[in-house]
mmCIF file of C-alpha atoms in Angstrom:
data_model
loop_
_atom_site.group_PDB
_atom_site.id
_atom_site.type_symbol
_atom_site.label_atom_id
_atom_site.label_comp_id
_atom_site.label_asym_id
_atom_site.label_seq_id
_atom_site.Cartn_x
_atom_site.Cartn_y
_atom_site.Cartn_z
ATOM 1 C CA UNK A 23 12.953 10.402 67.365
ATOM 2 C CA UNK A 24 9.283 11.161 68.232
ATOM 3 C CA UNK A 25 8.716 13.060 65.305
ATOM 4 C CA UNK A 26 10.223 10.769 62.893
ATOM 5 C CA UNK A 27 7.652 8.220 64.563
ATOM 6 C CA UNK A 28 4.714 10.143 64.266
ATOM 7 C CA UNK A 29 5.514 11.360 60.723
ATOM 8 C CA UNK A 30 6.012 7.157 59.705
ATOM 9 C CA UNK A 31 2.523 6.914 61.451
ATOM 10 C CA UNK A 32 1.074 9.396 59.632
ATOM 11 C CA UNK A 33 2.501 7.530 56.326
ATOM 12 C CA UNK A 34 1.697 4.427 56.713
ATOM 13 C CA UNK A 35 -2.144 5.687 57.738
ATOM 14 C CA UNK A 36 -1.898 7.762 54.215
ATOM 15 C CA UNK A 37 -1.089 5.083 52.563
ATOM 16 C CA UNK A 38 -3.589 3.037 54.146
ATOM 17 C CA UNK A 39 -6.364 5.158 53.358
ATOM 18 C CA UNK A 40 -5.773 5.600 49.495
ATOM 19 C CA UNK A 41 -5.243 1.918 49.347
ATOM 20 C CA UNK A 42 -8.621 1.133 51.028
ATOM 21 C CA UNK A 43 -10.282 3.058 48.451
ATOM 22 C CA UNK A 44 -8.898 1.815 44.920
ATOM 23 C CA UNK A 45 -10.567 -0.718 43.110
ATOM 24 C CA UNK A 46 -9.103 -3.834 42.521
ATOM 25 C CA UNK A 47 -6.921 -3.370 39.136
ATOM 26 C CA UNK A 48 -8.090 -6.297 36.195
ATOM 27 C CA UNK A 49 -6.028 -6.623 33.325
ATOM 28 C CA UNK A 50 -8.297 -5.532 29.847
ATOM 29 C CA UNK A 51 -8.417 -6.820 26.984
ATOM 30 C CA UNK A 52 -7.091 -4.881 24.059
ATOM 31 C CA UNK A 53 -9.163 -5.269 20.904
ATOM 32 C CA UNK A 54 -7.838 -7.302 18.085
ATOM 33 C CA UNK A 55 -6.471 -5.189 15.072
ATOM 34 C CA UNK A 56 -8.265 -4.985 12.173
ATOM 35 C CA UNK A 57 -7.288 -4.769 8.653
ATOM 36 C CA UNK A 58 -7.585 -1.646 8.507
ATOM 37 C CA UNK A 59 -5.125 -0.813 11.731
ATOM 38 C CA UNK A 60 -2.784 -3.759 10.136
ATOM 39 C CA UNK A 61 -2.914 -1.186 6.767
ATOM 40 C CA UNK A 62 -2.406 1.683 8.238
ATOM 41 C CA UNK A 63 0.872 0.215 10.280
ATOM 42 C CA UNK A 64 2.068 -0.232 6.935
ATOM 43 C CA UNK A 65 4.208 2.202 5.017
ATOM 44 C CA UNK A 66 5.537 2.396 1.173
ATOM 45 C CA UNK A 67 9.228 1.853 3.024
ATOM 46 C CA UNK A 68 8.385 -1.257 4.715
ATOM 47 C CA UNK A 69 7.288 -2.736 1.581
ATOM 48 C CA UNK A 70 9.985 -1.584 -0.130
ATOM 49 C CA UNK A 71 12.799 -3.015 2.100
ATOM 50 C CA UNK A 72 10.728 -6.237 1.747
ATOM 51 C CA UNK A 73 10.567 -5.734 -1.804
ATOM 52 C CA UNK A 74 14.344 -5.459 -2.368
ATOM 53 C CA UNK A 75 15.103 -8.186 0.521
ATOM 54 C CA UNK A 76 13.705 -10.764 -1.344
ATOM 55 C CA UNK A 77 16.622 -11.197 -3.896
ATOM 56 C CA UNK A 78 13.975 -10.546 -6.730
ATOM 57 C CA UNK A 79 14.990 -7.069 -7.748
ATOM 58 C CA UNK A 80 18.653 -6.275 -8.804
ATOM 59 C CA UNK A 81 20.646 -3.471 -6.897
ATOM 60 C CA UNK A 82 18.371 -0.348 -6.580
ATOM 61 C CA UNK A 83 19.319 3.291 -5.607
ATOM 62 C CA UNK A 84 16.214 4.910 -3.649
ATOM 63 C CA UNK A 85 14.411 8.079 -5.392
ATOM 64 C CA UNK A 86 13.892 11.170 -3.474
ATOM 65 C CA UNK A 87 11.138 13.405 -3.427
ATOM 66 C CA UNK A 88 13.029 15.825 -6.335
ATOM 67 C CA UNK A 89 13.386 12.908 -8.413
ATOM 68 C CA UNK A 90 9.785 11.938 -7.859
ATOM 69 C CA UNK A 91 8.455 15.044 -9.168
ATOM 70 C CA UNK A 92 10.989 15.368 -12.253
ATOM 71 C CA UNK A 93 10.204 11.730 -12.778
ATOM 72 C CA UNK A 94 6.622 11.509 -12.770
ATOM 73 C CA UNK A 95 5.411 15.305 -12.480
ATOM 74 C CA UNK A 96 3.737 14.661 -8.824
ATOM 75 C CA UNK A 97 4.318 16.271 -5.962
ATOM 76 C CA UNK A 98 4.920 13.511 -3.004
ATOM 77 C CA UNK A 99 3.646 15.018 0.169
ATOM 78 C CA UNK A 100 0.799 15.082 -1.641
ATOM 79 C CA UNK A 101 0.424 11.022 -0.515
ATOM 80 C CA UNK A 102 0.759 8.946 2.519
ATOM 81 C CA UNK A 103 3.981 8.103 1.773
ATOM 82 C CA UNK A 104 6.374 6.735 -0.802
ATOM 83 C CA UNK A 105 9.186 4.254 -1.811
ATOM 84 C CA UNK A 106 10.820 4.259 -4.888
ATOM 85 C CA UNK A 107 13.524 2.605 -6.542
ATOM 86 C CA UNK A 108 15.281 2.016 -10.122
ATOM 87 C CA UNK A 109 18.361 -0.528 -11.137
ATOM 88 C CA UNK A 110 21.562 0.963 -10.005
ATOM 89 C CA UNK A 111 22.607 -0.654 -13.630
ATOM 90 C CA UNK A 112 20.770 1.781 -16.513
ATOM 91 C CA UNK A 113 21.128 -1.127 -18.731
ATOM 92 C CA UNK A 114 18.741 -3.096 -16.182
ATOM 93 C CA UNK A 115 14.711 -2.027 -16.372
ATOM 94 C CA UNK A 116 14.395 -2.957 -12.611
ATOM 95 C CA UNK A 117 11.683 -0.732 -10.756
ATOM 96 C CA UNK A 118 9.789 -0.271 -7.750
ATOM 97 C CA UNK A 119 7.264 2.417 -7.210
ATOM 98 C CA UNK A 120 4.848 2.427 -4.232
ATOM 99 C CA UNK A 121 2.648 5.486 -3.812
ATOM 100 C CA UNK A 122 0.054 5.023 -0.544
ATOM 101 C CA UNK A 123 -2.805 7.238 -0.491
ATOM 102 C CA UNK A 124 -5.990 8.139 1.613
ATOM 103 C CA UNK A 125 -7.614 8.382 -1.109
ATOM 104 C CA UNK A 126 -9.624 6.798 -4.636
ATOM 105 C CA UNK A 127 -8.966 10.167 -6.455
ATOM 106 C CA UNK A 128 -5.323 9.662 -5.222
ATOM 107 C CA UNK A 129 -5.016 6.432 -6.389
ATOM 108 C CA UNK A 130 -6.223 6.906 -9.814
ATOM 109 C CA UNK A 131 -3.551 9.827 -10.053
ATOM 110 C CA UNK A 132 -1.306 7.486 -8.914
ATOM 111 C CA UNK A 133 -2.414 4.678 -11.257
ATOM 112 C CA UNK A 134 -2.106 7.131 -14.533
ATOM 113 C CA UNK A 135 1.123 8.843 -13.530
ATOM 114 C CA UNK A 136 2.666 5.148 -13.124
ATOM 115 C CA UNK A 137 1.105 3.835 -16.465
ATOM 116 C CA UNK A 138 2.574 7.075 -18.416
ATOM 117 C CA UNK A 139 5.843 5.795 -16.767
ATOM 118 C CA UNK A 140 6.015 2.104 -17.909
ATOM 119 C CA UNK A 141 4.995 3.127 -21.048
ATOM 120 C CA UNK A 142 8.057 5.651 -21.576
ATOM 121 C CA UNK A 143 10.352 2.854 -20.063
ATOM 122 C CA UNK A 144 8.935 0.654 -22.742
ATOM 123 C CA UNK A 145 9.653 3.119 -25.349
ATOM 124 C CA UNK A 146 13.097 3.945 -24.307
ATOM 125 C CA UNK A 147 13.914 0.198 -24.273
ATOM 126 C CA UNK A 148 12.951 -0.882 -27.345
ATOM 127 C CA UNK A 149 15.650 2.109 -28.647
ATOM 128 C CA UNK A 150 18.396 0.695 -26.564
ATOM 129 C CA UNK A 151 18.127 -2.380 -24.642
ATOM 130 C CA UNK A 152 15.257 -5.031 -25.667
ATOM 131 C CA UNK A 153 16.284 -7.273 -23.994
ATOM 132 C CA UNK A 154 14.505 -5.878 -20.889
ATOM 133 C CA UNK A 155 11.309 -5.631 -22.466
ATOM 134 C CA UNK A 156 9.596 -8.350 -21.995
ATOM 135 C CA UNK A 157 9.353 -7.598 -17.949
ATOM 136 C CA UNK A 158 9.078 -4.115 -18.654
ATOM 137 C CA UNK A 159 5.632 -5.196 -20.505
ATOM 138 C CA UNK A 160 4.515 -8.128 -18.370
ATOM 139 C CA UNK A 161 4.697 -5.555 -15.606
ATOM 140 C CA UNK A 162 1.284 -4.117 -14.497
ATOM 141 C CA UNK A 163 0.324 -0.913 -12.295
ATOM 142 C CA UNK A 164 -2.122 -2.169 -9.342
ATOM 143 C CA UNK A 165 -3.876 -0.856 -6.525
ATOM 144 C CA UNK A 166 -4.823 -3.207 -3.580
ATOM 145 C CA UNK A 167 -5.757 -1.198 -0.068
ATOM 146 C CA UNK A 168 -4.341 1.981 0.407
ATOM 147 C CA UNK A 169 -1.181 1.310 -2.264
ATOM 148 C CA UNK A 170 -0.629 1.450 -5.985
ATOM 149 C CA UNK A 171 2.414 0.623 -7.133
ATOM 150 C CA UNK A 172 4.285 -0.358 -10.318
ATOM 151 C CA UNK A 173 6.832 -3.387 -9.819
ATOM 152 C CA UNK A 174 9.407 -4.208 -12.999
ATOM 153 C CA UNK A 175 11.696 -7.421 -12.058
ATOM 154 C CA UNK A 176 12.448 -10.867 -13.950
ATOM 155 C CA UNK A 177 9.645 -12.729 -12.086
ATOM 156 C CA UNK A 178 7.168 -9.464 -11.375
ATOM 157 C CA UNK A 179 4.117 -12.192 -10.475
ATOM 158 C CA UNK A 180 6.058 -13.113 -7.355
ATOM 159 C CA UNK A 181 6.864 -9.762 -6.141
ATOM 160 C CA UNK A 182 3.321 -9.003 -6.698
ATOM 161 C CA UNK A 183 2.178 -12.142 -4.817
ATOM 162 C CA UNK A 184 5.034 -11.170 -2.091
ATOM 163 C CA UNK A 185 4.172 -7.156 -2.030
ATOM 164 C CA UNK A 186 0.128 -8.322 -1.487
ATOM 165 C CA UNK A 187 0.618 -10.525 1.052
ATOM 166 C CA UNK A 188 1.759 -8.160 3.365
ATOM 167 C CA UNK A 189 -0.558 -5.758 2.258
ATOM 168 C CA UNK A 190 -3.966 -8.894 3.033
#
C-alpha cells in the first residue's frame, strides 16, 4: 500500500513539473489559401465528374491512359493528370478532354495535340454524321491555369463558363 502511495506521489509531482513548464497553448491562425493552393487541389477528375454531372454532356465512357496515347499520340504521365471522355453513342460528337500541366511548354503540347483532334472529329463528321458538326466546330481548345482542355457538347459556352468557374 505504501508503495503504491509513494509511486502516485511521485506521479502526480511528474506531472506537476512538466505542466509548470509548458507554455500556455493559443490556437493559430492558418493562412488563407490562395489561388494557387485552390489550383493545385484541383484535378482533371474533379472537373470531369463536374463536367458530366451537369446534364450537359450525353453518356460518356472514360479514356484510359492506352487510349490516350493511340488517340492523341501523348504519353499521359507525362502531365499532372488527366480526364477524358467521348459519347458512349459513336453517332454523338460529345467530348471532354482535360490535360493539367506544370508547365507552358506542356500546355502548348497539349493545346496542338487537342486542335489536331477536333479537327479529325470534324473531318470524320462531315463523312458520316453532320449533324454534329456544328458543336464539333463551335467547340474551342483553351487553357486557363494549369488546364487545357477541349469540351464538345450542344451548349459548349456553358460548360466552358461551368469548367472555369471552378478553375477562378
Amino acid at each position: 500500500m505504501k508503495i503504491k502511495t509513494i509511486l502516485l506521489t511521485i506521479a502526480s509531482a511528474a506531472l506537476l513539473l512538466t505542466a509548470c513548464g509548458s507554455e500556455p497553448q493559443t490556437e493559430t491562425e492558418t493562412p488563407p489559401e490562395t489561388e494557387a493552393d485552390d489550383e493545385a487541389a484541383l484535378s482533371s477528375t474533379d472537373l470531369y465528374a463536374s463536367l458530366t454531372e451537369s446534364g450537359l454532356f450525353s453518356e460518356l465512357t472514360s479514356l484510359d491512359g492506352d487510349y490516350m496515347l493511340n488517340l492523341f499520340g501523348t504519353d499521359t504521365s507525362a502531365y499532372t493528370d488527366y480526364a477524358a471522355g467521348e459519347a458512349l453513342d459513336v453517332m454523338n460528337a460529345d467530348t471532354i478532354v482535360i490535360f493539367n500541366t506544370d508547365s507552358a511548354d506542356l500546355a502548348a503540347e497539349a493545346a496542338e495535340k487537342l486542335e489536331t483532334y477536333r479537327q479529325r472529329k470534324i473531318d470524320e463528321l462531315t463523312d458520316y454524321n453532320p449533324s454534329q458538326l456544328p458543336k464539333t466546330e463551335a467547340a474551342e481548345v483553351k487553357t486557363k491555369g494549369s488546364f487545357t482542355y477541349l469540351l464538345i457538347c450542344d451548349d459548349t459556352d456553358a460548360a466552358e463558363e461551368l469548367l472555369e468557374g471552378f478553375i477562378k
